[in-house]
Every structure is written in C-alpha cells, then in structure tokens.
PDB file of C-alpha atoms and ligand atoms in Angstrom:
ATOM      1  CA  MET R   1     -63.438 101.027 -55.283  1.00 89.00           C
ATOM      2  CA  SER R   2     -65.185 102.153 -51.584  1.00 96.00           C
ATOM      3  CA  ARG R   3     -62.448 104.344 -49.583  1.00 93.00           C
ATOM      4  CA  LEU R   4     -62.767 101.313 -47.288  1.00 96.00           C
ATOM      5  CA  ASP R   5     -61.530  98.751 -49.951  1.00 95.00           C
ATOM      6  CA  ARG R   6     -58.955 101.388 -50.267  1.00 93.00           C
ATOM      7  CA  PHE R   7     -57.827 101.316 -46.325  1.00 94.00           C
ATOM      8  CA  ILE R   8     -58.067  97.707 -46.243  1.00 95.00           C
ATOM      9  CA  ALA R   9     -55.852  96.992 -49.521  1.00 94.00           C
ATOM     10  CA  ARG R  10     -53.519  99.569 -48.473  1.00 94.00           C
ATOM     11  CA  MET R  11     -53.458  97.117 -45.069  1.00 95.00           C
ATOM     12  CA  GLN R  12     -52.863  93.634 -47.076  1.00 95.00           C
ATOM     13  CA  ALA R  13     -49.960  95.797 -49.255  1.00 95.00           C
ATOM     14  CA  GLN R  14     -48.262  96.637 -46.308  1.00 96.00           C
ATOM     15  CA  ARG R  15     -48.693  93.298 -44.351  1.00 96.00           C
ATOM     16  CA  ALA R  16     -47.681  91.767 -47.663  1.00 95.00           C
ATOM     17  CA  LEU R  17     -44.388  93.184 -48.345  1.00 95.00           C
ATOM     18  CA  LEU R  18     -43.501  93.820 -44.741  1.00 96.00           C
ATOM     19  CA  ASN R  19     -43.840  89.874 -44.442  1.00 95.00           C
ATOM     20  CA  GLN R  20     -41.325  89.551 -47.449  1.00 94.00           C
ATOM     21  CA  VAL R  21     -38.843  91.585 -46.363  1.00 95.00           C
ATOM     22  CA  CYS R  22     -38.808  90.191 -43.040  1.00 96.00           C
ATOM     23  CA  SER R  23     -38.191  86.624 -44.030  1.00 94.00           C
ATOM     24  CA  GLU R  24     -35.825  88.168 -46.603  1.00 93.00           C
ATOM     25  CA  LEU R  25     -33.735  89.950 -43.832  1.00 95.00           C
ATOM     26  CA  ASN R  26     -33.664  86.204 -41.479  1.00 94.00           C
ATOM     27  CA  THR R  27     -32.262  84.598 -43.828  1.00 91.00           C
ATOM     28  CA  ASP R  28     -30.102  86.959 -46.352  1.00 75.00           C
ATOM     29  CA  VAL R  29     -26.788  87.496 -43.934  1.00 75.00           C
ATOM     30  CA  ALA R  30     -25.224  89.599 -46.781  1.00 79.00           C
ATOM     31  CA  LEU R  31     -27.706  92.831 -46.481  1.00 89.00           C
ATOM     32  CA  PRO R  32     -26.587  93.706 -42.098  1.00 92.00           C
ATOM     33  CA  GLY R  33     -27.798  96.709 -40.759  1.00 96.00           C
ATOM     34  CA  PRO R  34     -31.134  97.419 -38.616  1.00 98.00           C
ATOM     35  CA  PHE R  35     -34.090  98.020 -40.103  1.00 98.00           C
ATOM     36  CA  VAL R  36     -35.839 101.847 -39.278  1.00 98.00           C
ATOM     37  CA  GLU R  37     -38.957 102.620 -39.102  1.00 98.00           C
ATOM     38  CA  LEU R  38     -40.432 106.254 -39.838  1.00 98.00           C
ATOM     39  CA  GLY R  39     -43.022 106.595 -38.109  1.00 96.00           C
ATOM     40  CA  LEU R  40     -44.193 104.715 -35.415  1.00 95.00           C
ATOM     41  CA  GLY R  41     -47.517 105.799 -35.061  1.00 94.00           C
ATOM     42  CA  ASN R  42     -49.973 103.549 -33.094  1.00 92.00           C
ATOM     43  CA  ALA R  43     -46.807 100.761 -33.586  1.00 95.00           C
ATOM     44  CA  ARG R  44     -49.212  98.463 -35.502  1.00 95.00           C
ATOM     45  CA  THR R  45     -46.477  97.771 -38.010  1.00 97.00           C
ATOM     46  CA  TYR R  46     -43.481  98.037 -35.850  1.00 97.00           C
ATOM     47  CA  ASP R  47     -45.181  95.574 -33.226  1.00 96.00           C
ATOM     48  CA  HIS R  48     -45.413  93.355 -36.451  1.00 97.00           C
ATOM     49  CA  VAL R  49     -42.065  93.822 -37.216  1.00 98.00           C
ATOM     50  CA  ARG R  50     -40.817  92.959 -34.056  1.00 97.00           C
ATOM     51  CA  GLU R  51     -42.662  89.433 -34.071  1.00 97.00           C
ATOM     52  CA  ARG R  52     -40.918  88.619 -37.279  1.00 97.00           C
ATOM     53  CA  LEU R  53     -37.657  89.680 -37.308  1.00 96.00           C
ATOM     54  CA  THR R  54     -34.782  87.752 -35.824  1.00 93.00           C
ATOM     55  CA  GLY R  55     -31.256  89.233 -34.434  1.00 91.00           C
ATOM     56  CA  ARG R  56     -32.022  92.367 -36.170  1.00 95.00           C
ATOM     57  CA  ARG R  57     -31.651  95.771 -34.130  1.00 97.00           C
ATOM     58  CA  ILE R  58     -35.268  97.801 -35.060  1.00 98.00           C
ATOM     59  CA  ILE R  59     -34.611 101.535 -35.331  1.00 98.00           C
ATOM     60  CA  VAL R  60     -37.925 104.019 -34.877  1.00 97.00           C
ATOM     61  CA  PHE R  61     -37.853 107.360 -35.924  1.00 97.00           C
ATOM     62  CA  ASP R  62     -40.921 109.883 -35.043  1.00 96.00           C
ATOM     63  CA  ARG R  63     -41.813 113.371 -33.248  1.00 95.00           C
ATOM     64  CA  SER R  64     -43.545 111.165 -30.157  1.00 88.00           C
ATOM     65  CA  SER R  65     -44.955 108.326 -29.035  1.00 80.00           C
ATOM     66  CA  ASP R  66     -48.387 107.759 -27.988  1.00 76.00           C
ATOM     67  CA  PRO R  67     -48.377 105.717 -24.660  1.00 69.00           C
ATOM     68  CA  LYS R  68     -51.730 104.234 -25.250  1.00 75.00           C
ATOM     69  CA  HIS R  69     -50.696 101.383 -27.176  1.00 79.00           C
ATOM     70  CA  GLY R  70     -48.316 100.484 -24.439  1.00 83.00           C
ATOM     71  CA  VAL R  71     -45.398  99.254 -27.159  1.00 89.00           C
ATOM     72  CA  ILE R  72     -42.472 101.783 -26.970  1.00 91.00           C
ATOM     73  CA  PRO R  73     -39.736 101.234 -28.523  1.00 95.00           C
ATOM     74  CA  PRO R  74     -36.062 101.209 -25.989  1.00 95.00           C
ATOM     75  CA  PRO R  75     -34.718 104.671 -25.755  1.00 94.00           C
ATOM     76  CA  ALA R  76     -31.588 103.717 -26.886  1.00 95.00           C
ATOM     77  CA  ASP R  77     -33.206 102.685 -30.325  1.00 97.00           C
ATOM     78  CA  PHE R  78     -36.074 105.453 -30.312  1.00 96.00           C
ATOM     79  CA  CYS R  79     -35.129 108.911 -32.056  1.00 96.00           C
ATOM     80  CA  VAL R  80     -37.639 111.744 -31.363  1.00 96.00           C
ATOM     81  CA  GLY R  81     -38.450 114.672 -32.818  1.00 97.00           C
ATOM     82  CA  ASP R  82     -38.493 115.916 -37.002  1.00 97.00           C
ATOM     83  CA  ILE R  83     -37.046 113.229 -38.956  1.00 98.00           C
ATOM     84  CA  ARG R  84     -35.738 115.541 -41.017  1.00 97.00           C
ATOM     85  CA  GLU R  85     -33.382 116.715 -38.503  1.00 98.00           C
ATOM     86  CA  THR R  86     -33.013 113.192 -36.369  1.00 98.00           C
ATOM     87  CA  VAL R  87     -32.149 111.244 -39.315  1.00 98.00           C
ATOM     88  CA  ARG R  88     -29.211 113.596 -40.183  1.00 98.00           C
ATOM     89  CA  THR R  89     -28.142 112.901 -36.270  1.00 98.00           C
ATOM     90  CA  TYR R  90     -27.820 109.588 -36.346  1.00 98.00           C
ATOM     91  CA  VAL R  91     -26.200 109.272 -39.431  1.00 98.00           C
ATOM     92  CA  GLU R  92     -23.743 112.343 -38.716  1.00 97.00           C
ATOM     93  CA  ALA R  93     -23.290 110.643 -35.432  1.00 97.00           C
ATOM     94  CA  GLY R  94     -22.102 107.132 -37.711  1.00 97.00           C
ATOM     95  CA  GLY R  95     -25.789 105.521 -36.648  1.00 97.00           C
ATOM     96  CA  ALA R  96     -25.307 102.130 -38.952  1.00 97.00           C
ATOM     97  CA  PRO R  97     -26.929 102.300 -42.287  1.00 98.00           C
ATOM     98  CA  ALA R  98     -29.788 100.460 -43.116  1.00 98.00           C
ATOM     99  CA  ALA R  99     -31.209  97.222 -44.179  1.00 97.00           C
ATOM    100  CA  VAL R 100     -34.354  98.410 -44.858  1.00 98.00           C
ATOM    101  CA  VAL R 101     -36.366 101.670 -44.773  1.00 98.00           C
ATOM    102  CA  HIS R 102     -40.207 101.617 -44.007  1.00 98.00           C
ATOM    103  CA  ALA R 103     -41.339 104.935 -44.166  1.00 98.00           C
ATOM    104  CA  ASP R 104     -45.374 105.422 -42.831  1.00 97.00           C
ATOM    105  CA  LEU R 105     -45.604 108.963 -42.433  1.00 97.00           C
ATOM    106  CA  GLY R 106     -48.602 110.126 -44.432  1.00 89.00           C
ATOM    107  CA  ASP R 107     -51.490 111.698 -42.244  1.00 88.00           C
ATOM    108  CA  GLY R 108     -54.012 110.561 -45.590  1.00 84.00           C
ATOM    109  CA  SER R 109     -53.665 114.127 -46.850  1.00 91.00           C
ATOM    110  CA  ALA R 110     -52.681 115.035 -50.430  1.00 90.00           C
ATOM    111  CA  ALA R 111     -50.978 118.343 -49.029  1.00 93.00           C
ATOM    112  CA  TYR R 112     -48.751 116.116 -46.937  1.00 93.00           C
ATOM    113  CA  ASN R 113     -47.747 113.477 -49.643  1.00 90.00           C
ATOM    114  CA  ALA R 114     -46.672 116.145 -51.325  1.00 92.00           C
ATOM    115  CA  GLU R 115     -44.749 117.572 -49.122  1.00 94.00           C
ATOM    116  CA  LEU R 116     -42.944 114.278 -48.345  1.00 96.00           C
ATOM    117  CA  GLN R 117     -41.679 113.574 -51.795  1.00 95.00           C
ATOM    118  CA  SER R 118     -39.395 116.989 -51.018  1.00 95.00           C
ATOM    119  CA  TRP R 119     -37.418 115.724 -48.612  1.00 97.00           C
ATOM    120  CA  LEU R 120     -38.343 111.705 -48.212  1.00 98.00           C
ATOM    121  CA  PRO R 121     -36.237 110.310 -50.770  1.00 98.00           C
ATOM    122  CA  ASP R 122     -33.164 112.068 -50.256  1.00 97.00           C
ATOM    123  CA  THR R 123     -33.734 111.037 -46.315  1.00 98.00           C
ATOM    124  CA  CYS R 124     -34.366 106.941 -47.284  1.00 98.00           C
ATOM    125  CA  CYS R 125     -31.177 107.186 -49.454  1.00 98.00           C
ATOM    126  CA  LEU R 126     -29.068 109.018 -46.850  1.00 98.00           C
ATOM    127  CA  LEU R 127     -30.117 105.993 -44.202  1.00 98.00           C
ATOM    128  CA  LEU R 128     -29.670 103.148 -46.469  1.00 98.00           C
ATOM    129  CA  GLN R 129     -26.584 100.767 -47.441  1.00 96.00           C
ATOM    130  CA  PRO R 130     -26.092 100.013 -50.809  1.00 95.00           C
ATOM    131  CA  LYS R 131     -28.435  97.370 -52.322  1.00 95.00           C
ATOM    132  CA  GLY R 132     -30.815  98.628 -49.162  1.00 97.00           C
ATOM    133  CA  LEU R 133     -35.235  98.198 -49.332  1.00 97.00           C
ATOM    134  CA  VAL R 134     -37.324 100.734 -48.813  1.00 98.00           C
ATOM    135  CA  LEU R 135     -40.943 100.001 -48.101  1.00 97.00           C
ATOM    136  CA  SER R 136     -43.427 103.270 -48.219  1.00 97.00           C
ATOM    137  CA  SER R 137     -46.902 104.155 -47.836  1.00 96.00           C
ATOM    138  CA  THR R 138     -46.206 106.733 -50.539  1.00 94.00           C
ATOM    139  CA  GLN R 139     -44.699 106.478 -53.949  1.00 93.00           C
ATOM    140  CA  LEU R 140     -41.192 108.029 -54.072  1.00 95.00           C
ATOM    141  CA  HIS R 141     -39.498 109.805 -57.094  1.00 95.00           C
ATOM    142  CA  ASP R 142     -35.743 109.158 -57.120  1.00 96.00           C
ATOM    143  CA  ARG R 143     -33.454 108.420 -59.702  1.00 96.00           C
ATOM    144  CA  ARG R 144     -31.108 105.964 -56.834  1.00 97.00           C
ATOM    145  CA  LEU R 145     -34.457 104.249 -55.656  1.00 98.00           C
ATOM    146  CA  ARG R 146     -34.917 101.430 -58.266  1.00 97.00           C
ATOM    147  CA  GLN R 147     -38.861 100.659 -57.942  1.00 96.00           C
ATOM    148  CA  LEU R 148     -39.475  97.057 -57.490  1.00 95.00           C
ATOM    149  CA  ASP R 149     -42.338  94.564 -58.106  1.00 88.00           C
ATOM    150  CA  VAL R 150     -44.928  94.314 -55.397  1.00 80.00           C
ATOM    151  CA  THR R 151     -45.692  90.792 -54.198  1.00 76.00           C
ATOM    152  CA  ALA R 152     -48.572  88.667 -55.307  1.00 72.00           C
ATOM    153  CA  ASP R 153     -50.734  89.336 -51.971  1.00 77.00           C
ATOM    154  CA  ALA R 154     -50.113  93.000 -52.090  1.00 79.00           C
ATOM    155  CA  LYS R 155     -52.469  95.140 -54.802  1.00 81.00           C
ATOM    156  CA  ALA R 156     -50.102  97.174 -57.195  1.00 83.00           C
ATOM    157  CA  GLY R 157     -50.264 100.821 -56.106  1.00 89.00           C
ATOM    158  CA  PHE R 158     -51.454 100.518 -52.419  1.00 92.00           C
ATOM    159  CA  TYR R 159     -47.701 100.205 -51.294  1.00 95.00           C
ATOM    160  CA  PHE R 160     -44.439 100.860 -52.337  1.00 95.00           C
ATOM    161  CA  SER R 161     -40.878  98.891 -53.044  1.00 96.00           C
ATOM    162  CA  TYR R 162     -37.242 100.045 -54.267  1.00 97.00           C
ATOM    163  CA  ARG R 163     -33.898  99.329 -54.078  1.00 97.00           C
ATOM    164  CA  PHE R 164     -31.528 101.554 -53.129  1.00 97.00           C
ATOM    165  CA  ASP R 165     -28.902 101.377 -56.797  1.00 89.00           C
TER     166      ASP R 165
HETATM  167  N1  SAM W   1     -46.697 102.602 -39.233  1.00 61.64           N
HETATM  168  C1  SAM W   1     -48.013 103.216 -38.237  1.00 61.64           C
HETATM  169  C2  SAM W   1     -48.500 102.085 -37.637  1.00 61.64           C
HETATM  170  O1  SAM W   1     -48.596 101.189 -37.826  1.00 61.64           O
HETATM  171  O2  SAM W   1     -49.066 102.452 -36.107  1.00 61.64           O
HETATM  172  C3  SAM W   1     -48.628 104.376 -38.481  1.00 61.64           C
HETATM  173  C4  SAM W   1     -47.941 105.173 -38.751  1.00 61.64           C
HETATM  174  S1  SAM W   1     -48.132 107.012 -38.663  1.00 61.64           S
HETATM  175  C5  SAM W   1     -49.637 106.725 -39.796  1.00 61.64           C
HETATM  176  C6  SAM W   1     -47.683 108.127 -39.397  1.00 61.64           C
HETATM  177  C7  SAM W   1     -46.197 108.790 -37.977  1.00 61.64           C
HETATM  178  O3  SAM W   1     -45.493 109.596 -38.274  1.00 61.64           O
HETATM  179  C8  SAM W   1     -47.481 109.157 -37.091  1.00 61.64           C
HETATM  180  O4  SAM W   1     -47.056 109.026 -35.720  1.00 61.64           O
HETATM  181  C9  SAM W   1     -46.567 111.035 -37.476  1.00 61.64           C
HETATM  182  O5  SAM W   1     -45.848 111.565 -35.931  1.00 61.64           O
HETATM  183  C10 SAM W   1     -44.901 110.667 -37.619  1.00 61.64           C
HETATM  184  N2  SAM W   1     -44.898 111.934 -38.652  1.00 61.64           N
HETATM  185  C11 SAM W   1     -45.127 111.786 -39.710  1.00 61.64           C
HETATM  186  N3  SAM W   1     -43.888 112.681 -40.385  1.00 61.64           N
HETATM  187  C12 SAM W   1     -43.060 112.946 -39.113  1.00 61.64           C
HETATM  188  C13 SAM W   1     -41.659 113.969 -39.006  1.00 61.64           C
HETATM  189  N4  SAM W   1     -41.487 115.549 -40.179  1.00 61.64           N
HETATM  190  N5  SAM W   1     -41.215 113.633 -38.422  1.00 61.64           N
HETATM  191  C14 SAM W   1     -41.247 112.645 -37.014  1.00 61.64           C
HETATM  192  N6  SAM W   1     -42.734 112.064 -37.749  1.00 61.64           N
HETATM  193  C15 SAM W   1     -43.247 112.278 -38.241  1.00 61.64           C
END
C-alpha cells in the first residue's frame, strides 16, 4: 500500500468514526459530558465535529493554536499547554468528565507514537466518564480501555476505538 493510500485510508477511517460517534452522541442522552479533542492541529477534525454535534460542549487541548487556519475554539473551551499538565489541571479543577476523547496527537514518527503509549492511555482514563469512548489515531494498550470493532466504513488498523470500562 502506498503512503498516499495509507494516508487516505487513515483519514477515511477517522471521518467514519467521528461521524458515527457524533450521531451516537446526538441521540444518546445517557452519555453526558463534553467531547474532548486532544490535538487541535489544523482544526480539521475540530471543525468537522463542531458542525455535527448538537448541544454538546467541545473542549480542546493543544500546545498552541495556529491562527492561519482561522478556527480557534472559544477561550473557555481551549486548554493551552502540554496536555500532560493541562489535563491534570482540568480534572483537578473539577472539569466535567468526558463522554468522548478524540486523541490525534501523533506527528507521524514512530518515536512519538511510542512515547504517547507511556502517558496517553492514563490521560484518556483520567478524562473519561464510565462507559465513555476514545477515538485514537494511535493504538492504546490499557486494560481499562476495551477495543471496539470499527465501522464498516473504516478499514481496520487505521484508526482505533475504545470503551472505558
Ligand atoms: N486533528 C487535527 C486536525 O484534524 O487538524 C490534527 C492534530 S495534529 C496531528 C497533532 C496536534 O497535537 C499538534 O497540533 C500538536 O501541537 C498537538 N500535540 C501533540 N502532543 C502534544 C502534547 N503533549 N501537548 C499538547 N499538544 C500536543
């Protein structure tokens, strides 16, 4: 599979899973709490989710925002800094437990993906409410996160979905 094909498959899987989770959240009142976006980046996924979610707060975490894409979350919903610190601050300040955490933090390098394994599963568990969901661009290994099958529109192995049990 070429690098281009792999990129397209990852984006298709990302979109399919985000669409599925947004439509579940729009109908599932039993799963309260915000949608947490870890990694604003170019705001493509943030913009996609905010178009689809109705009546649900979206809280974004990133080191910084790049004003050139013109999409910046409202200050009250944007936690700026290193996620390992800002998530802890959010939780300690009594921030609402998340219904969904979407983690898209990779920089394309195997080294950073490996580093993410050492703290991202804990960070997701810290943020989530029981039965909450994680969508992740990197595979997460943690016994508290049960891997779910991806939808028919997403090729397996390109994006990952978990339930916090
Ligand atoms: N989902 C975004 C989009 O659709 O445009 C792309 C996100 S981009 C792949 C990854 C982002 O994660 C970058 O903006 C980077 O600054 C952020 N990031 C990675 N590790 C981080 C950390 N430890 N703390 C804060 N931000 C981090």
